[in-house]
CSV table of C-alpha atoms in Angstrom, one decimal:
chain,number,residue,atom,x,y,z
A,1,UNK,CA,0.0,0.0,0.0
A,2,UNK,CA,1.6,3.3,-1.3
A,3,UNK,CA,2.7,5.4,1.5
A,4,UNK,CA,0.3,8.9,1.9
A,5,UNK,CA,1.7,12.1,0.7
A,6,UNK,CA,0.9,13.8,3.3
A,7,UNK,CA,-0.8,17.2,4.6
A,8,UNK,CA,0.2,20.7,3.0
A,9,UNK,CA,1.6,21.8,6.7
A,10,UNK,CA,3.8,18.4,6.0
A,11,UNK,CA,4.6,19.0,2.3
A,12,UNK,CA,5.9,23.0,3.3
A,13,UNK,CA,8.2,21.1,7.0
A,14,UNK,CA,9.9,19.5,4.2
A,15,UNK,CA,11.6,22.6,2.6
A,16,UNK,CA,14.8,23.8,4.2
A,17,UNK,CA,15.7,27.6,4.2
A,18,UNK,CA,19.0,26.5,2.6
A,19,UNK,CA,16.5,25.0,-0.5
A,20,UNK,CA,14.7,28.5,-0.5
A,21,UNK,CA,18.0,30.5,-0.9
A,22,UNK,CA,19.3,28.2,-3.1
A,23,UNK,CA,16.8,28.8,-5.8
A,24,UNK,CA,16.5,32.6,-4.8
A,25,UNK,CA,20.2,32.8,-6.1
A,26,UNK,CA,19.7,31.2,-8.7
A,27,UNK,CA,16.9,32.5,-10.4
A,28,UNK,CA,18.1,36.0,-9.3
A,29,UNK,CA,21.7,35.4,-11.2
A,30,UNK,CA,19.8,33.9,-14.3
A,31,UNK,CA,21.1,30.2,-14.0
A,32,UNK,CA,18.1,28.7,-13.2
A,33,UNK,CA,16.4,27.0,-16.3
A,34,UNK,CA,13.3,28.7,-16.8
A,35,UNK,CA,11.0,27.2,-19.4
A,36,UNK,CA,9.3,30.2,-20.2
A,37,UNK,CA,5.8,31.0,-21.8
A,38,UNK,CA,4.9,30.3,-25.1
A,39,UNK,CA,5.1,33.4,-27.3
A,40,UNK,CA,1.7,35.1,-28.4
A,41,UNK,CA,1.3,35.8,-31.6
A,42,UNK,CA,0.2,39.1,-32.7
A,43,UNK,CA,-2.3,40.2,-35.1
A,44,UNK,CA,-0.6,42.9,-37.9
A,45,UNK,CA,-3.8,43.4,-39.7
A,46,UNK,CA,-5.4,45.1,-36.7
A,47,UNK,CA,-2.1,46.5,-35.1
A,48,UNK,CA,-1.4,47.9,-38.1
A,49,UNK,CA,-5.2,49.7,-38.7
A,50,UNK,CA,-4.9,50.8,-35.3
A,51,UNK,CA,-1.9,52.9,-35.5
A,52,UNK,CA,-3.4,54.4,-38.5
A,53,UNK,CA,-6.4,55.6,-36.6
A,54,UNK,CA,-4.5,56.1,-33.8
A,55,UNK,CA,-4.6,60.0,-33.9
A,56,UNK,CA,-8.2,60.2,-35.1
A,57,UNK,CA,-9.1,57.1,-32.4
A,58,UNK,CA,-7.2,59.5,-29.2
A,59,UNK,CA,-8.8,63.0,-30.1
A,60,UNK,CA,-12.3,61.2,-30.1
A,61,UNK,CA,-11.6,59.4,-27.2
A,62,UNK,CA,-10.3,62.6,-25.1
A,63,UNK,CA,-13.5,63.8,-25.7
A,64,UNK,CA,-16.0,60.7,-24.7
A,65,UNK,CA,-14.2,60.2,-21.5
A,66,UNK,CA,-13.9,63.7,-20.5
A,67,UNK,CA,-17.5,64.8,-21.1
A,68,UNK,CA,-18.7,61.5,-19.3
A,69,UNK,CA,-16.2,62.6,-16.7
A,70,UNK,CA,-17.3,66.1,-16.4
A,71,UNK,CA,-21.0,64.9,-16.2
A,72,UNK,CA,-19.7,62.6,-13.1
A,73,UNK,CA,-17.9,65.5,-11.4
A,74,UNK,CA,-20.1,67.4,-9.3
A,75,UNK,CA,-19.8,71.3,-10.0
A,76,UNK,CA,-18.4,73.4,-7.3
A,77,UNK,CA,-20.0,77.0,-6.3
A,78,UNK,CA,-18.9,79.8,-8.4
A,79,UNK,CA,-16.5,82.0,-6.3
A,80,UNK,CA,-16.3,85.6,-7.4
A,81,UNK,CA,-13.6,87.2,-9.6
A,82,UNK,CA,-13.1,86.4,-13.6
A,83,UNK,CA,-15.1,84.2,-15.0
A,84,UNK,CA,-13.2,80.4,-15.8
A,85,UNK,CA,-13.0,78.8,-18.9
A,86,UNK,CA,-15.2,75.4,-18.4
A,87,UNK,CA,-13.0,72.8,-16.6
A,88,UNK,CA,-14.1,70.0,-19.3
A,89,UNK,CA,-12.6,72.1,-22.2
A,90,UNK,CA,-9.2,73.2,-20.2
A,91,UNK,CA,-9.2,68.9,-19.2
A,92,UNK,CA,-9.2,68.6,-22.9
A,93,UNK,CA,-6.6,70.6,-23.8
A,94,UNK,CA,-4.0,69.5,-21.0
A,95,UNK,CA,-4.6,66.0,-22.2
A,96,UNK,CA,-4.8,67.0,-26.2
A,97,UNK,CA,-1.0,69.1,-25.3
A,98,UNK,CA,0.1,65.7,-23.1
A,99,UNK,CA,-0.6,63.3,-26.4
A,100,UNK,CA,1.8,66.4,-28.9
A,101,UNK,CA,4.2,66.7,-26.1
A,102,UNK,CA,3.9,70.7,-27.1
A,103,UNK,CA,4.3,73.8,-24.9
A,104,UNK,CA,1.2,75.7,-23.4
A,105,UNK,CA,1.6,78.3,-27.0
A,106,UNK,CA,1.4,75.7,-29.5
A,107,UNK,CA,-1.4,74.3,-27.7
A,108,UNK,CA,-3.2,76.9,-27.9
A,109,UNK,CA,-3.0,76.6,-31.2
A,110,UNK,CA,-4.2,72.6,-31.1
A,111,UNK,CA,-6.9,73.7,-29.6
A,112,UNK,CA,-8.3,76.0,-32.1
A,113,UNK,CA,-7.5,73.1,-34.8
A,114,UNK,CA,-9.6,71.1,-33.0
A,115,UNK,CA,-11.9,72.3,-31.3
A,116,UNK,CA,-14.6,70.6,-33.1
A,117,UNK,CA,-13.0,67.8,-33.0
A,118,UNK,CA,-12.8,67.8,-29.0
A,119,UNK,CA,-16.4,69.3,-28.6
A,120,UNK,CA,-14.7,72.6,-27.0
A,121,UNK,CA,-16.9,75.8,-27.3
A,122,UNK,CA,-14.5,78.7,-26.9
A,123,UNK,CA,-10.7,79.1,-27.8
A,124,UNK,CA,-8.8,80.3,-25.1
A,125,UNK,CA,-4.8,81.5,-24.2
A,126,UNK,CA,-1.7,79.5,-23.2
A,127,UNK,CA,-2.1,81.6,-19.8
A,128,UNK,CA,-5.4,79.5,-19.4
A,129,UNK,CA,-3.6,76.0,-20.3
A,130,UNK,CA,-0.7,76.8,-17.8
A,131,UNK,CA,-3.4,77.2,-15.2
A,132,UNK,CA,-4.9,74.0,-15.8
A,133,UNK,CA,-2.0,72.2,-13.5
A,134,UNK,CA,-3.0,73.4,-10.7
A,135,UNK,CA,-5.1,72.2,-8.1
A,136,UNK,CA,-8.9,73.0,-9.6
A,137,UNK,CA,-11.8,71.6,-10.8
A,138,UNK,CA,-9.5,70.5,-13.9
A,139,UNK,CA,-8.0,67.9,-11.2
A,140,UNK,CA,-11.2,66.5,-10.6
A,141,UNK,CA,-12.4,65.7,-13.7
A,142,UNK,CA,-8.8,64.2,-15.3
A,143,UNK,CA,-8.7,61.9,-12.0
A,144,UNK,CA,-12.8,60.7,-13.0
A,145,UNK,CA,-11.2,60.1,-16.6
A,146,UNK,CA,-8.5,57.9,-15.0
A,147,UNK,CA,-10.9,55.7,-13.3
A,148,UNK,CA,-13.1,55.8,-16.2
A,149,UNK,CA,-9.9,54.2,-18.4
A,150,UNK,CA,-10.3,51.6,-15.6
A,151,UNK,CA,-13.8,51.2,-15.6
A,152,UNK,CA,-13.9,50.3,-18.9
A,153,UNK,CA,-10.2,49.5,-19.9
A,154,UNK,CA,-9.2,47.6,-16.9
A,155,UNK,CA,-12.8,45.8,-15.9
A,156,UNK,CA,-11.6,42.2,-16.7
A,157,UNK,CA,-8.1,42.3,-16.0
A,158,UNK,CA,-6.8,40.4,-12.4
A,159,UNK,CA,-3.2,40.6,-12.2
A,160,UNK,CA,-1.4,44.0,-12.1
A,161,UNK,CA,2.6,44.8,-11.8
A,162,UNK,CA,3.9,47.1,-9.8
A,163,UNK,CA,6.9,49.0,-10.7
A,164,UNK,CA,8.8,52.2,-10.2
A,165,UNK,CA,10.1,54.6,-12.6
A,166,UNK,CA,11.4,58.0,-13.2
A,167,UNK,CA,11.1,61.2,-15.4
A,168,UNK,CA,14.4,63.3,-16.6
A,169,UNK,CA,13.3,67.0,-15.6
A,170,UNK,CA,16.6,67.6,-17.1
A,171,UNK,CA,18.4,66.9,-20.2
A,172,UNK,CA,21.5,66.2,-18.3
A,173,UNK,CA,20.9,63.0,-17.1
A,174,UNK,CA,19.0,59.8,-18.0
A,175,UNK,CA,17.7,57.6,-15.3
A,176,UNK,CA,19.0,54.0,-16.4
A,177,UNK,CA,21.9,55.4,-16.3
A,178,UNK,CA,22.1,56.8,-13.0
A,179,UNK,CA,20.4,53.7,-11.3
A,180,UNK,CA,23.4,51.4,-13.3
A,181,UNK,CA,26.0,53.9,-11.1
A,182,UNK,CA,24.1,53.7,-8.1
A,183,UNK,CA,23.7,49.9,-8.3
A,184,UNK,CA,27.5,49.8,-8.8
A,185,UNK,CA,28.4,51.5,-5.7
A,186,UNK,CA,26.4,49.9,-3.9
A,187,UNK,CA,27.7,46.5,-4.4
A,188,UNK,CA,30.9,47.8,-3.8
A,189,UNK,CA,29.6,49.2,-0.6
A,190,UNK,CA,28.5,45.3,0.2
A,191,UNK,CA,25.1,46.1,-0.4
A,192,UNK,CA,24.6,43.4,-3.4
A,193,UNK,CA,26.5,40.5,-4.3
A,194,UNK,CA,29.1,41.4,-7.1
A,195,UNK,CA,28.3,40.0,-10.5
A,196,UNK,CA,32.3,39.3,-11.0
A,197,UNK,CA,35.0,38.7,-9.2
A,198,UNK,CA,37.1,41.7,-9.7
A,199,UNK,CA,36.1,45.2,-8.6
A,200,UNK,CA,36.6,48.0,-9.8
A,201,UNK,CA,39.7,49.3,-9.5
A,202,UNK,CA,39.8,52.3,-7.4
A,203,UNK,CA,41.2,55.4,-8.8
A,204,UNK,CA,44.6,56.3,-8.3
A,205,UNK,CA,46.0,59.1,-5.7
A,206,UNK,CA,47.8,60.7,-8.8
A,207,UNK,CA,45.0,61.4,-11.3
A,208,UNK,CA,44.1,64.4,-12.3
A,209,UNK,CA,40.4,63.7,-12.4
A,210,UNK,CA,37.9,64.7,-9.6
A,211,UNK,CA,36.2,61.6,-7.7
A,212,UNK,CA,33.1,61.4,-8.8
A,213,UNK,CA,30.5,61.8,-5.6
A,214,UNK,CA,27.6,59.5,-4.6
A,215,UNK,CA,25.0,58.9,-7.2
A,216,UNK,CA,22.1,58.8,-4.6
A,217,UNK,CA,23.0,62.2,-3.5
A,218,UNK,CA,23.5,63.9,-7.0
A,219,UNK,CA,19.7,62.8,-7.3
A,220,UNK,CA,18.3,64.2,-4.2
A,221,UNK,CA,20.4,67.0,-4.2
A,222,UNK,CA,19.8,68.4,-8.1
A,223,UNK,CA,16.1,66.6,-8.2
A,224,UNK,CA,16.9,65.4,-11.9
A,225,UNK,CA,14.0,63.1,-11.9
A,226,UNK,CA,10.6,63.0,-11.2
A,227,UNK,CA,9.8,59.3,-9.3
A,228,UNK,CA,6.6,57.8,-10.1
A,229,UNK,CA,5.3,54.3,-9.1
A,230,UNK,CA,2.5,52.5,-10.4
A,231,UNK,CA,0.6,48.9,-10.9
A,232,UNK,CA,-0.4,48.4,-14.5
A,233,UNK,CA,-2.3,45.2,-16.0
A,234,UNK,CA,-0.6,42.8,-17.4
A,235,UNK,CA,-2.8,41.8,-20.2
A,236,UNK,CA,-4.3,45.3,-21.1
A,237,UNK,CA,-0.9,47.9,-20.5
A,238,UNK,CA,-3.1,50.0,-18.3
A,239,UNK,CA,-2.1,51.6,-15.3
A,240,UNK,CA,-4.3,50.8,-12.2
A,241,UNK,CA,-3.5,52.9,-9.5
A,242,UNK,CA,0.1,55.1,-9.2
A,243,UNK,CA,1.7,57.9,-7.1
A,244,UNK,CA,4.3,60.8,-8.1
A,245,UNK,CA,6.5,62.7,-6.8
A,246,UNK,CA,9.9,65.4,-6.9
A,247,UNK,CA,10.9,64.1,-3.4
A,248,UNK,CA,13.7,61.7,-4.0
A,249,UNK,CA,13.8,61.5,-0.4
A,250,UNK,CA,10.5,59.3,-0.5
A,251,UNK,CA,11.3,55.7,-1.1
A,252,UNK,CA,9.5,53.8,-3.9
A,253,UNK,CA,8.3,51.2,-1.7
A,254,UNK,CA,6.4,53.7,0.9
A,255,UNK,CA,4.1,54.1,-2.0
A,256,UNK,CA,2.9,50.5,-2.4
A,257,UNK,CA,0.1,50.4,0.2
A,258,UNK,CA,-1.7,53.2,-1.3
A,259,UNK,CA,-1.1,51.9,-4.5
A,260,UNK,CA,-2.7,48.7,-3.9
A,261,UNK,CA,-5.4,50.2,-2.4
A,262,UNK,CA,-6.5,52.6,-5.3
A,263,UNK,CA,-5.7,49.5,-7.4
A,264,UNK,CA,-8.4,47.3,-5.5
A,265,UNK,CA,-10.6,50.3,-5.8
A,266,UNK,CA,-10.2,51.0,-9.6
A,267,UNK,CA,-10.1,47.4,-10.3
A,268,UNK,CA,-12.4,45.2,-7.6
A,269,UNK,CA,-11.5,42.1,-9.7
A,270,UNK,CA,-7.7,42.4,-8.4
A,271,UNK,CA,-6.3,38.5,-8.1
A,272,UNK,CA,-2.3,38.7,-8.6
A,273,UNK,CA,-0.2,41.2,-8.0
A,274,UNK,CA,3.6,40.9,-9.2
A,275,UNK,CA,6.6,42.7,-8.2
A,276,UNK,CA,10.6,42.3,-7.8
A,277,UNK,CA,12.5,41.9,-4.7
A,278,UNK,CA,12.4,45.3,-3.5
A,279,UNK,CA,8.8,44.6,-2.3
A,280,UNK,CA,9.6,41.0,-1.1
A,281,UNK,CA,8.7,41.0,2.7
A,282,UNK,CA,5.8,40.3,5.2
A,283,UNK,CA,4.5,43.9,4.9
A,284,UNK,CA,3.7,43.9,0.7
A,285,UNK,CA,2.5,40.2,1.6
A,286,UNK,CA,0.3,41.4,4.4
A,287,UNK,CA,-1.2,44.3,2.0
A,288,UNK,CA,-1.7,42.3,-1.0
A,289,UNK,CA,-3.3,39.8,1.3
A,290,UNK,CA,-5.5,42.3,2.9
A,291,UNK,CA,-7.5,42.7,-0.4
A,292,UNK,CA,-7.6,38.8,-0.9
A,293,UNK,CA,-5.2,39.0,-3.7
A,294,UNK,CA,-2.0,36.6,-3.8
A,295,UNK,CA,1.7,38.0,-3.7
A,296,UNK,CA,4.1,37.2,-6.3
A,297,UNK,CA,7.3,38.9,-5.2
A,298,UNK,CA,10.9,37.3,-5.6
A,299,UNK,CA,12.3,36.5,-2.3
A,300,UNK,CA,16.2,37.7,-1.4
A,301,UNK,CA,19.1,35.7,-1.6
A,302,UNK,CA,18.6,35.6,2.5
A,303,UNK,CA,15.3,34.9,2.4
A,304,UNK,CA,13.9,32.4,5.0
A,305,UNK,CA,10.1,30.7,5.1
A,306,UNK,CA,9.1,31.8,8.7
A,307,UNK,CA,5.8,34.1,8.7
A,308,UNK,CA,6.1,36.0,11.3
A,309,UNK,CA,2.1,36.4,12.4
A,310,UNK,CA,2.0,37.0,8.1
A,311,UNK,CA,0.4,33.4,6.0
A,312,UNK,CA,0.8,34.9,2.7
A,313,UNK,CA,4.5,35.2,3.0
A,314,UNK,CA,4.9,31.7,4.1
A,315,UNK,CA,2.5,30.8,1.4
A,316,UNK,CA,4.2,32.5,-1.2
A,317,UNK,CA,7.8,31.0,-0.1
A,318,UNK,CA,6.9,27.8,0.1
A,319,UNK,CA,4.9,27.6,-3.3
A,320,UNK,CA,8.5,29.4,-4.6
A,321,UNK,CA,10.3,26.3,-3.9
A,322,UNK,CA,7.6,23.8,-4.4
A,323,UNK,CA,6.8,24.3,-7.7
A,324,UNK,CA,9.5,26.9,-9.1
A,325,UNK,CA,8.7,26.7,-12.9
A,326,UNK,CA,4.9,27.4,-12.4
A,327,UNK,CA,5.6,30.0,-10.0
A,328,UNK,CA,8.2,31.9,-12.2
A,329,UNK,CA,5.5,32.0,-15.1
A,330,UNK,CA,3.0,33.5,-13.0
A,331,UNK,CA,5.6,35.7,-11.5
A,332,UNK,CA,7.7,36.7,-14.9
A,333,UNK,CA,3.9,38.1,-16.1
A,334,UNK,CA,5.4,41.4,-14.4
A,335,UNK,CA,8.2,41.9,-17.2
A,336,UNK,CA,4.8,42.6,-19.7
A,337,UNK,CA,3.4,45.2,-17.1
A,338,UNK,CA,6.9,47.2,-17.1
A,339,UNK,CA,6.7,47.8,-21.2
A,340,UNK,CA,4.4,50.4,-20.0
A,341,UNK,CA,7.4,52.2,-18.6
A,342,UNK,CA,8.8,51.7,-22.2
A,343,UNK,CA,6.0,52.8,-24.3
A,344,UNK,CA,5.6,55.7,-22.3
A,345,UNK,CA,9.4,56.8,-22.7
A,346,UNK,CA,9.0,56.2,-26.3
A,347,UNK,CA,5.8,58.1,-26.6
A,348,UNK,CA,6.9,60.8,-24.3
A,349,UNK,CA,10.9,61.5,-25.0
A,350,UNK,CA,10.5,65.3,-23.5
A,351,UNK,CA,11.8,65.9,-19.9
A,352,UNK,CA,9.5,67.5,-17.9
A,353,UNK,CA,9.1,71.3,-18.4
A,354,UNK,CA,7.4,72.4,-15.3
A,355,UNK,CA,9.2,74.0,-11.9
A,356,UNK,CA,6.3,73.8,-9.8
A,357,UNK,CA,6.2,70.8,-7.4
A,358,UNK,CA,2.5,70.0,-8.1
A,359,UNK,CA,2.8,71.0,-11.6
A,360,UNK,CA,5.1,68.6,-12.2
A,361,UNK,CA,2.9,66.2,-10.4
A,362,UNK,CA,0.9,67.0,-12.6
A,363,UNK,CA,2.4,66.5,-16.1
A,364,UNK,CA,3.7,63.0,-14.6
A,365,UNK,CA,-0.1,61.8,-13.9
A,366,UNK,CA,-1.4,63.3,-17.8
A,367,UNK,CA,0.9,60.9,-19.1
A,368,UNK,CA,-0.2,58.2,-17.1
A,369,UNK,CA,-4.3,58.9,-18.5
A,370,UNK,CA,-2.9,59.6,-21.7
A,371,UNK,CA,-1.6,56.1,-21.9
A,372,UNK,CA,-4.7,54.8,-20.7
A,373,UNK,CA,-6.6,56.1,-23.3
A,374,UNK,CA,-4.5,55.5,-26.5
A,375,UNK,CA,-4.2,52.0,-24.9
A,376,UNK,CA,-7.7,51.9,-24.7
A,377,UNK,CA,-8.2,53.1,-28.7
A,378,UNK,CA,-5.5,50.2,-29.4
A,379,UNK,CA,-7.2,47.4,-27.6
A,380,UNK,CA,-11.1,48.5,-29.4
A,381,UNK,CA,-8.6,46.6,-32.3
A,382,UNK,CA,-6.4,44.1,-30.6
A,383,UNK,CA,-8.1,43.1,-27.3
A,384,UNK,CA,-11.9,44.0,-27.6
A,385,UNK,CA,-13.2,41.0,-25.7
A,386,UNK,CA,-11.4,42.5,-22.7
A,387,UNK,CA,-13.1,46.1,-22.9
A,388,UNK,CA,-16.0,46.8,-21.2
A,389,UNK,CA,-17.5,49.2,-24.3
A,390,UNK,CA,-17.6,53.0,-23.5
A,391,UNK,CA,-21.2,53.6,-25.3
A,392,UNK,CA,-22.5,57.3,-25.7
């Protein structure tokens, strides 16, 4: 008679920490063999009569989402002084300047191009544009059209990514770049194990050439880049839920609590969520958990299975070493939510213009419901059976 196999509690006693750490290393130095997904093929026929509405698709689109927004957003009291432009055509034209990348004056000038094209009444000046980033009834409506592009972008989709990224607000400097350098000294500092032997070679007493200072601190200091973090879908592109900010000083993992929270609130069928090692600990477990959702988050080289009052942590460790192939493909889903990163530095190149803290803000969260909606016009084509149709 064939022995039992046991309970789950007696399946998990029989993983050892050393097991756990084994196959963290590995999978974080890229020698474990990882089958991999199949590839999904793509449909060129639509793709392709997609990006050739894309423009005419957007512009309409701006339109149906803010009106329906504006019709959500309850009107405040009129205050007295001059009279303001409505807040639905000013929405318009921050997000028609956001998909041109173009400064408040040539905006100005989209907007009399198409006006009838947006369903906005009156032309108006750049002055009233560069207004539109602050904190008005403006704000109000673009965040309705964010959870709009949910509503209806995002209403089927159950596992999101979360990621962090950042902004140039100078031409100086490019982000990769910087986070390469700062990676670098910190594994020299011992904060993450060397990828070769050899380091580098420090420089010599006699050069001529100034030492080149912290990395980290040239960031905070000078402000170069504006950090936003944010969970997109991994089947539609869409962001979720995100936060922004100028204040290097804020880490990108205080944000994830919120961000799983306005996630679960945009999107209430929220299943999976995915991220890298940075939010690999009992706290992300014990949010993601708190929403009934299941962590996927790559545990550190010094990882070790006990829970610590937090189930979904054990849970997720154990199932790591249990079953690492089927794990890894649920968990590799994230690399498909960061192309959103990628299609937003491709469709967005400029740094950011603004000086104003909350401007920038700002200009950081138009791209994010920018992207939304051209995502949205791309998927009517690719992905309509996971839309919920925006009807008039």
């Amino acid at each position: 008679m064939p022995a039992a196999e046991g309970t789950d509690e007696e399946k998990k006693s029989r993983h050892t920490t050393d097991e756990l750490r084994e196959l963290a290393k590995s999978v974080r130095s890229g020698q474990f063999q990882y089958d991999g997904r199949p590839k999904r093929s793509l449909d060129w026929s639509s793709y392709n009569e997609a990006q050739v509405n894309e423009m005419a698709d957007t512009l309409n689109l701006i339109r149906r989402f803010v009106d329906r927004a504006s019709a959500r957003t309850p009107e405040r009291p009129r205050r007295r002084g001059r009279p303001p432009f409505p807040a639905r055509d000013v929405a318009k034209a921050l997000l028609l300047q956001t998909y041109f990348g173009v400064s408040d004056r040539v905006a100005a000038g989209l907007v009399r191009l198409f006006k009838e094209k947006l369903g906005i009444a009156d032309e108006f000046s750049y002055k009233t544009i560069e207004r539109g980033y602050d904190p008005s009834p403006v704000s109000e409506i673009l965040r309705e059209v964010f959870r709009l592009t949910n509503e209806h972008g995002n209403a089927k989709e159950t596992t999101f990514g979360v990621d962090g990224t950042g902004e140039p607000t100078s031409s100086k400097v490019n982000y990769e770049s910087v986070r390469s350098e700062q990676r670098k000294d910190e594994r020299e500092a011992g904060a993450w194990p060397s990828p070769s032997p050899s380091p580098r070679p420090e420089p010599s007493s006699s050069s001529s050439s100034p030492q080149r200072p912290s990395t980290a601190e040239e960031v905070a200091t000078r402000h170069e880049f504006q950090l936003t973090v944010s969970s997109v879908g991994v089947h539609t592109k869409m962001y979720a839920g995100f936060r922004t900010t100028g204040d290097r000083s804020i880490g990108e993992f205080s944000f994830f609590p919120s961000i799983v929270s306005q996630t679960r609130i945009n999107c209430p069928r929220m299943e999976v969520v995915l991220g890298d090692s940075l939010y690999a600990n009992r706290v992300a477990c014990a949010a993601v958990a708190g929403y009934g959702a299941t962590p996927y988050f790559l545990p550190k080289s010094n990882a070790i299975f006990l829970s610590l009052g937090v189930p979904s942590w054990n849970n997720m460790t154990h199932e790591f070493v249990a079953d690492p192939q089927r794990w890894l493909q649920e968990y590799h889903m994230r690399s498909i939510s960061e192309t959103s990163n990628s299609m937003d530095k491709a469709e967005f190149p400029e740094k950011i213009r603004r000086r104003i803290p909350h401007r920038k803000d700002a200009v950081s969260s138009l791209r994010i419901y920018v992207h939304n909606i051209r995502r949205y016009g791309y998927m009517e084509y690719l992905q309509p059976e996971l839309l919920d149709p925006l009807r008039d």
